[in-house]
CSV table of C-alpha atoms in Angstrom, one decimal:
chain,number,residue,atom,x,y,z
A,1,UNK,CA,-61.7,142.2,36.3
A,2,UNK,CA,-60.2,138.7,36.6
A,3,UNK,CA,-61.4,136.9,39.9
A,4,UNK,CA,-59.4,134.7,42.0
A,5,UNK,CA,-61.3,132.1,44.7
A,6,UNK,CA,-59.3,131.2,48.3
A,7,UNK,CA,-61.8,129.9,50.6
A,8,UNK,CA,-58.9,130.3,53.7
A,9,UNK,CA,-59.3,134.1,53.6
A,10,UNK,CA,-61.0,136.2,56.0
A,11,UNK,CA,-61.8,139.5,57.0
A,12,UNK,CA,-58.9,139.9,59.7
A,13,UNK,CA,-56.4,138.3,56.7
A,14,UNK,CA,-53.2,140.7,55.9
A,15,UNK,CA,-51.3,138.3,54.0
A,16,UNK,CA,-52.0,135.0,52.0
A,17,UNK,CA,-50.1,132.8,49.7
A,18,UNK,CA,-51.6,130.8,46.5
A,19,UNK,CA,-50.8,127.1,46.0
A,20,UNK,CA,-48.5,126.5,43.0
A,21,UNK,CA,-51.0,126.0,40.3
A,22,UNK,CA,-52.8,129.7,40.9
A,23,UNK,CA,-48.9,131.0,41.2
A,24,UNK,CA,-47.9,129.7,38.1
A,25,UNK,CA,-50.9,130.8,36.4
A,26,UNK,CA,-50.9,134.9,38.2
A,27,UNK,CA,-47.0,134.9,37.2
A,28,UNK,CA,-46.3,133.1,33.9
A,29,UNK,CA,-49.3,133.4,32.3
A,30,UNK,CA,-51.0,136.6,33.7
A,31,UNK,CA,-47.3,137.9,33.9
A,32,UNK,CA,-48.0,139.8,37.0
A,33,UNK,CA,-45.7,141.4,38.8
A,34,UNK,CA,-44.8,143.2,42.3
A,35,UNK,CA,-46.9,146.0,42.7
A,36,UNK,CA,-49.9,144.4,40.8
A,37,UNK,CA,-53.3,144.3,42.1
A,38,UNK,CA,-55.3,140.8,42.1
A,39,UNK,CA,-58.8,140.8,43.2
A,40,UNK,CA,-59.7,137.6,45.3
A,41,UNK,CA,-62.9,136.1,47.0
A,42,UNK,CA,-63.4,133.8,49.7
A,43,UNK,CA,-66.8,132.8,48.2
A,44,UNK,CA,-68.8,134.0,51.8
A,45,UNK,CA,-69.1,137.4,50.3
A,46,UNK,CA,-65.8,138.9,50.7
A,47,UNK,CA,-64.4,140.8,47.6
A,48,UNK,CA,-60.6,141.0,48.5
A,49,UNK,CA,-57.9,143.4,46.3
A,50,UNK,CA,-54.4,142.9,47.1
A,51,UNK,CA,-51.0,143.8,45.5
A,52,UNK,CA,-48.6,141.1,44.8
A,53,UNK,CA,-45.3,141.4,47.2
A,54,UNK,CA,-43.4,138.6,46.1
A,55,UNK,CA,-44.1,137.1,42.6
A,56,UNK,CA,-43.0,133.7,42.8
A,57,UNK,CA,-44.2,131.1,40.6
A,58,UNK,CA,-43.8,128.5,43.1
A,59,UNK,CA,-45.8,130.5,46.2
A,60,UNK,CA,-46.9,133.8,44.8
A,61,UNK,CA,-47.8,136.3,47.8
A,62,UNK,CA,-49.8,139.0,48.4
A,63,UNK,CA,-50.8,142.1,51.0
A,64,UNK,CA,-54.6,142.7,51.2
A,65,UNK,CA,-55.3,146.4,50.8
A,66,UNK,CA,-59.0,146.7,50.5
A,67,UNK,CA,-61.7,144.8,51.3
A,68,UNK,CA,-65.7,144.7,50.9
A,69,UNK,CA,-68.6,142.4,51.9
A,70,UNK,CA,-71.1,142.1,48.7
A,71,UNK,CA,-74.3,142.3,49.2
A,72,UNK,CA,-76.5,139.0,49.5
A,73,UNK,CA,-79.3,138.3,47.0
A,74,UNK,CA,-82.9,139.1,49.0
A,75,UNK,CA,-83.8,135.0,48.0
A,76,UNK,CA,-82.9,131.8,49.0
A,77,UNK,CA,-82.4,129.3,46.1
A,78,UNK,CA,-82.1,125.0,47.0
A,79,UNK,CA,-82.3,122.8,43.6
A,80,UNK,CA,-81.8,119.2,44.2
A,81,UNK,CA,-81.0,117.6,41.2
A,82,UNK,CA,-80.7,113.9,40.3
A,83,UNK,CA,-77.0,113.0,39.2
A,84,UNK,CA,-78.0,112.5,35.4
A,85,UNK,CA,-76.6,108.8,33.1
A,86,UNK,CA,-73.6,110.8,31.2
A,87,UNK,CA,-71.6,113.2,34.0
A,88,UNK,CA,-70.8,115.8,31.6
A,89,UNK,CA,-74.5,116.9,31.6
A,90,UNK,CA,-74.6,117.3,35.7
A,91,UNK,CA,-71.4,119.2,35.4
A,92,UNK,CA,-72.9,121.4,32.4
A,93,UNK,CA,-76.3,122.2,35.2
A,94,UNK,CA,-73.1,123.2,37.9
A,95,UNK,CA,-71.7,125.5,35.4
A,96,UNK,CA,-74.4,127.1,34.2
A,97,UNK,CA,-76.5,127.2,37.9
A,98,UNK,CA,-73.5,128.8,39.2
A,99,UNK,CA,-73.4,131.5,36.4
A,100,UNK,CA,-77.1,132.3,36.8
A,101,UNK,CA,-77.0,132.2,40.5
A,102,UNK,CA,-77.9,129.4,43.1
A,103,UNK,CA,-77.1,129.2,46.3
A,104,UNK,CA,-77.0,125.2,47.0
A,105,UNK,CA,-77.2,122.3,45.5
A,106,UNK,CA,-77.5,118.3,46.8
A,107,UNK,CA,-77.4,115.8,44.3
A,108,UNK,CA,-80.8,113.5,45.1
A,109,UNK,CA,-80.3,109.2,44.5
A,110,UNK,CA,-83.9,108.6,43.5
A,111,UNK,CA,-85.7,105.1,42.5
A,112,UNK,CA,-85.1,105.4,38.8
A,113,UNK,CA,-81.7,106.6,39.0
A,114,UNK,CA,-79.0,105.5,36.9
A,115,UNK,CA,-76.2,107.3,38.0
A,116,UNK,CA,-75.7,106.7,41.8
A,117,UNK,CA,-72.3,107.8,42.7
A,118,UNK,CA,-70.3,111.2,42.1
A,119,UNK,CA,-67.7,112.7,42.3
A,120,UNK,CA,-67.9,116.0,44.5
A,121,UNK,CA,-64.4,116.9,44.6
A,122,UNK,CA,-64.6,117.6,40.6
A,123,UNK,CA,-68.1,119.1,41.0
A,124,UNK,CA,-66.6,121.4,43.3
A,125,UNK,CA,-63.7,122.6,41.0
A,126,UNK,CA,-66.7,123.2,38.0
A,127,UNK,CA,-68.6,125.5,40.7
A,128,UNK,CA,-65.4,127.2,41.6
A,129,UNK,CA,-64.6,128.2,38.1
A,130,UNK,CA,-68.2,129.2,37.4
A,131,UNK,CA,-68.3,131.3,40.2
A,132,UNK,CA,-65.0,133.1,39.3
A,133,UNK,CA,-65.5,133.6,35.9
A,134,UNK,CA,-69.5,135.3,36.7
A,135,UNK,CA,-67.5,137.2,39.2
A,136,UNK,CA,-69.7,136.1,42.1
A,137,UNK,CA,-68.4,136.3,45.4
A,138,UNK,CA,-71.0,133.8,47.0
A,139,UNK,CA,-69.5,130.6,46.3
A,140,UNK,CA,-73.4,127.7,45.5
A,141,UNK,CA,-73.0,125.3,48.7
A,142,UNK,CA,-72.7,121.8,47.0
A,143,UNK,CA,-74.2,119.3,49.3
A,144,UNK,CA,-73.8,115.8,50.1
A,145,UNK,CA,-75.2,113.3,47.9
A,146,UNK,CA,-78.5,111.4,49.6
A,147,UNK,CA,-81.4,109.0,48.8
A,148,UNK,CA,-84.6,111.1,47.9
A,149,UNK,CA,-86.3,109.3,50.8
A,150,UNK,CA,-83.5,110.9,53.2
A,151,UNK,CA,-83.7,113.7,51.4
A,152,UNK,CA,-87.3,115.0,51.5
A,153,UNK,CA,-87.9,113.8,55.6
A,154,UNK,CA,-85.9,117.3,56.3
A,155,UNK,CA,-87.1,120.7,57.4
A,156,UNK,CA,-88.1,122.8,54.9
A,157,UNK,CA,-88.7,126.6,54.9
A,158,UNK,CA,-90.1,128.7,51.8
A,159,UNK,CA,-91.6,127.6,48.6
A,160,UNK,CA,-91.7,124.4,47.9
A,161,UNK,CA,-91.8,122.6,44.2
A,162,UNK,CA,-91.3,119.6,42.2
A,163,UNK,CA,-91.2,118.8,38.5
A,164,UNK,CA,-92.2,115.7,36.8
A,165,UNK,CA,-93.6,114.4,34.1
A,166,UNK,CA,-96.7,112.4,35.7
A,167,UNK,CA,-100.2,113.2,34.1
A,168,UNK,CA,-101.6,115.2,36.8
A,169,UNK,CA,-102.9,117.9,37.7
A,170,UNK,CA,-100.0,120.5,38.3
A,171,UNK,CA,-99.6,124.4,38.6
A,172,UNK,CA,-97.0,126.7,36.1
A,173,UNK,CA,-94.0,127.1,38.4
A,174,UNK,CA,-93.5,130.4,36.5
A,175,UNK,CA,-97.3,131.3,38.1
A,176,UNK,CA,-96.5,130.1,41.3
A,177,UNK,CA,-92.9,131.6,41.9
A,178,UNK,CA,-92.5,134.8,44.0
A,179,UNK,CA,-90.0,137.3,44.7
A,180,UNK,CA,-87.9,137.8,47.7
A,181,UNK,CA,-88.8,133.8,48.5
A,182,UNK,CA,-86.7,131.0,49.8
A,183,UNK,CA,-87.5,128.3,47.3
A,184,UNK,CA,-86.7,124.8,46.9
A,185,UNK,CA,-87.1,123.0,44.3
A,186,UNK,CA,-86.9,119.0,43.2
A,187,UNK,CA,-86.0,117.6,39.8
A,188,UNK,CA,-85.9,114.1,39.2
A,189,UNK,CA,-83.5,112.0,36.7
A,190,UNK,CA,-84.0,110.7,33.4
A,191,UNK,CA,-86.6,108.3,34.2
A,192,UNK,CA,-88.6,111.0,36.3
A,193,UNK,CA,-89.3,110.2,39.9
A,194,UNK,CA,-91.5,107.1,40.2
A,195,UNK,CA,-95.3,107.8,42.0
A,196,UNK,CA,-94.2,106.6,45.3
A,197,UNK,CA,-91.6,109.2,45.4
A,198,UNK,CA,-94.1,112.3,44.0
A,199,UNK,CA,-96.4,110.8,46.7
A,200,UNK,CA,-94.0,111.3,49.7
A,201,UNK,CA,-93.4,115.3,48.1
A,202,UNK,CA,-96.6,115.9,48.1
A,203,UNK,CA,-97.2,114.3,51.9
A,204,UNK,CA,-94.3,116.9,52.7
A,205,UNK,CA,-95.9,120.0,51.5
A,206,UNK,CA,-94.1,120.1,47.8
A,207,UNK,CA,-96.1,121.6,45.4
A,208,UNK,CA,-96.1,119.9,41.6
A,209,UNK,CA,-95.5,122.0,38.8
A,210,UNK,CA,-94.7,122.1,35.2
A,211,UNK,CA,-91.9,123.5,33.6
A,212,UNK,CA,-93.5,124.0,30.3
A,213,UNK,CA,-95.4,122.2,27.0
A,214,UNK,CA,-92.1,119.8,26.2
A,215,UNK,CA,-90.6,117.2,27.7
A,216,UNK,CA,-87.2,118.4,29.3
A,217,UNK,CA,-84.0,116.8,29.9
A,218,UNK,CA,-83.0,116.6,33.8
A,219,UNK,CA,-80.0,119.3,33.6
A,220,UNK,CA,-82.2,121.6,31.0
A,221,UNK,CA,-85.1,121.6,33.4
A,222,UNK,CA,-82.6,122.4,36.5
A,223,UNK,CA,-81.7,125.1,34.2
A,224,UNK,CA,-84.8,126.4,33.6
A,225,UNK,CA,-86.4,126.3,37.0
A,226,UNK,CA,-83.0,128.1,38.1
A,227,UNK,CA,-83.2,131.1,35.4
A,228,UNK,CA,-87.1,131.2,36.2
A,229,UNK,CA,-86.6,132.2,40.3
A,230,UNK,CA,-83.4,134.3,39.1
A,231,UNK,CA,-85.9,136.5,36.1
A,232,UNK,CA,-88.8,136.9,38.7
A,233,UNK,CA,-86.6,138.0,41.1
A,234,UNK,CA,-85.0,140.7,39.2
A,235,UNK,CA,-88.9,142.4,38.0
C-alpha cells in the first residue's frame, strides 16, 4: 500500500483535490487512472481510500469511499532534541523517530549549542515522508524551537528523563522505562548540556539516565532512547 498525507482532510470530507506536485506524481508517475483507489491520511488518525474521478496532472481529484480512525498507541512519547552542528544528522533523527514511532518533538537551544536556528518548514517535509512511507497515520507533532531554560519551566506529566554524559550517579533508562507511560525525554547537543542546565532538570523532577557503556552522538542517542520506549512497549 502506497500512502498519501493531506492534513486538510476530515472525517465529514467527500471530495478533495491534490496540489500539483502530488498530481503529477499519482498521474505520470504512478500512472493512475479514473477508477483507481489511493489511500490517504490526514496524519490525526484518519486512514482515507478514495477513487480517483478526474486524473489531471495539474489538480488530480478524488471521491472518498471509505474511511477508518486507527487506533492510538497506549503511550505518550516527547523527545526534545538539541538541533545538532551538521543538519543532515537532525534530519536523519526526524526520519528515523518518525519510522519508529514518536509522537512530538521540540528542538531544545541549550548553552553549549552550536546550531541555534532551523528550519521547520524542511523538518516538516522529512516527518511527512517518514510518516507516509512507515504507513503511519499519526503524523509526530514538531514543535517550536525554545531555549532549554524555557523549555524545562513547563508542565510535565509522565516519566521524566535526561541523558548526559556528566560523571554521576545515574539510573539505566532501559531499567527505569515502563509500558503504557507518557514519557519525556531530554537529550542534549554535541557538547552535552552544561551542569547548570542538568541542575535545573533535576530541580524539575527529571530523572538522569544512561543510555549505555559508549559515548553517543546527539541524533544516535535520540535514536536509541526512541526504539527503547517503542521495544518495552511492545513486551
Amino acid at each position: 500500500m502506497q500512502l498519501f498525507y493531506n492534513p486538510d482532510i476530515n472525517e465529514n470530507t467527500t471530495q478533495f483535490s491534490f496540489e500539483k506536485e502530488e498530481s503529477r506524481h499519482i498521474v505520470k508517475v504512478l500512472r493512475k487512472q479514473v477508477g483507481d483507489t489511493l489511500h490517504i491520511t490526514n496524519g490525526k488518525g484518519w486512514l482515507f481510500s478514495a477513487q480517483i474521478s478526474i486524473p489531471n496532472i495539474n489538480k488530480c481529484t478524488a471521491e472518498i469511499v471509505s474511511k477508518t480512525l486507527q487506533p492510538k498507541k497506549n503511550y505518550n512519547l516527547h523527545l526534545a532534541v538539541a538541533p545538532t552542528k551538521m543538519n543532515d544528522r537532525y534530519e536523519w533523527f526526524l526520519e528515523k523517530a518518525t519510522e519508529i514511532g514518536i509522537d512530538s518533538i521540540t528542538p531544545i537551544i541549550c548553552d553549549h549549542s552550536e546550531r541555534k536556528i532551523i528550519k521547520p518548514e524542511r523538518f516538516e517535509r522529512i516527518i511527512q515522508s517518514a510518516a507516509k512511507q512507515s504507513l503511519s497515520c499519526y503524523l509526530p507533532e514538531l514543535k517550536e524551537a525554545v531555549p532549554f531554560k524555557t523549555f524545562i519551566k513547563q508542565d510535565f506529566s509522565g516519566h521524566l528523563f535526561i541523558a548526559h554524559c556528566e560523571e554521576t550517579d545515574k539510573k539505566s533508562l532501559k531499567n527505569e522505562l515502563q509500558s503504557k507511560q507518557d514519557i519525556t525525554i531530554l537529550i542534549g547537543p554535541e557538547g552535552d548540556f552544561s551542569v547548570k542546565e542538568i541542575d535545573l532538570a533535576l530541580q524539575n523532577k527529571f530523572i538522569p539516565v544512561t543510555l549505555g557503556e559508549t559515548r553517543l552522538r546527539t541524533e544516535t542517542a535520540a535514536i536509541v532512547a526512541c526504539h527503547s520506549v517503542a521495544f518495552i512497549n511492545e513486551m
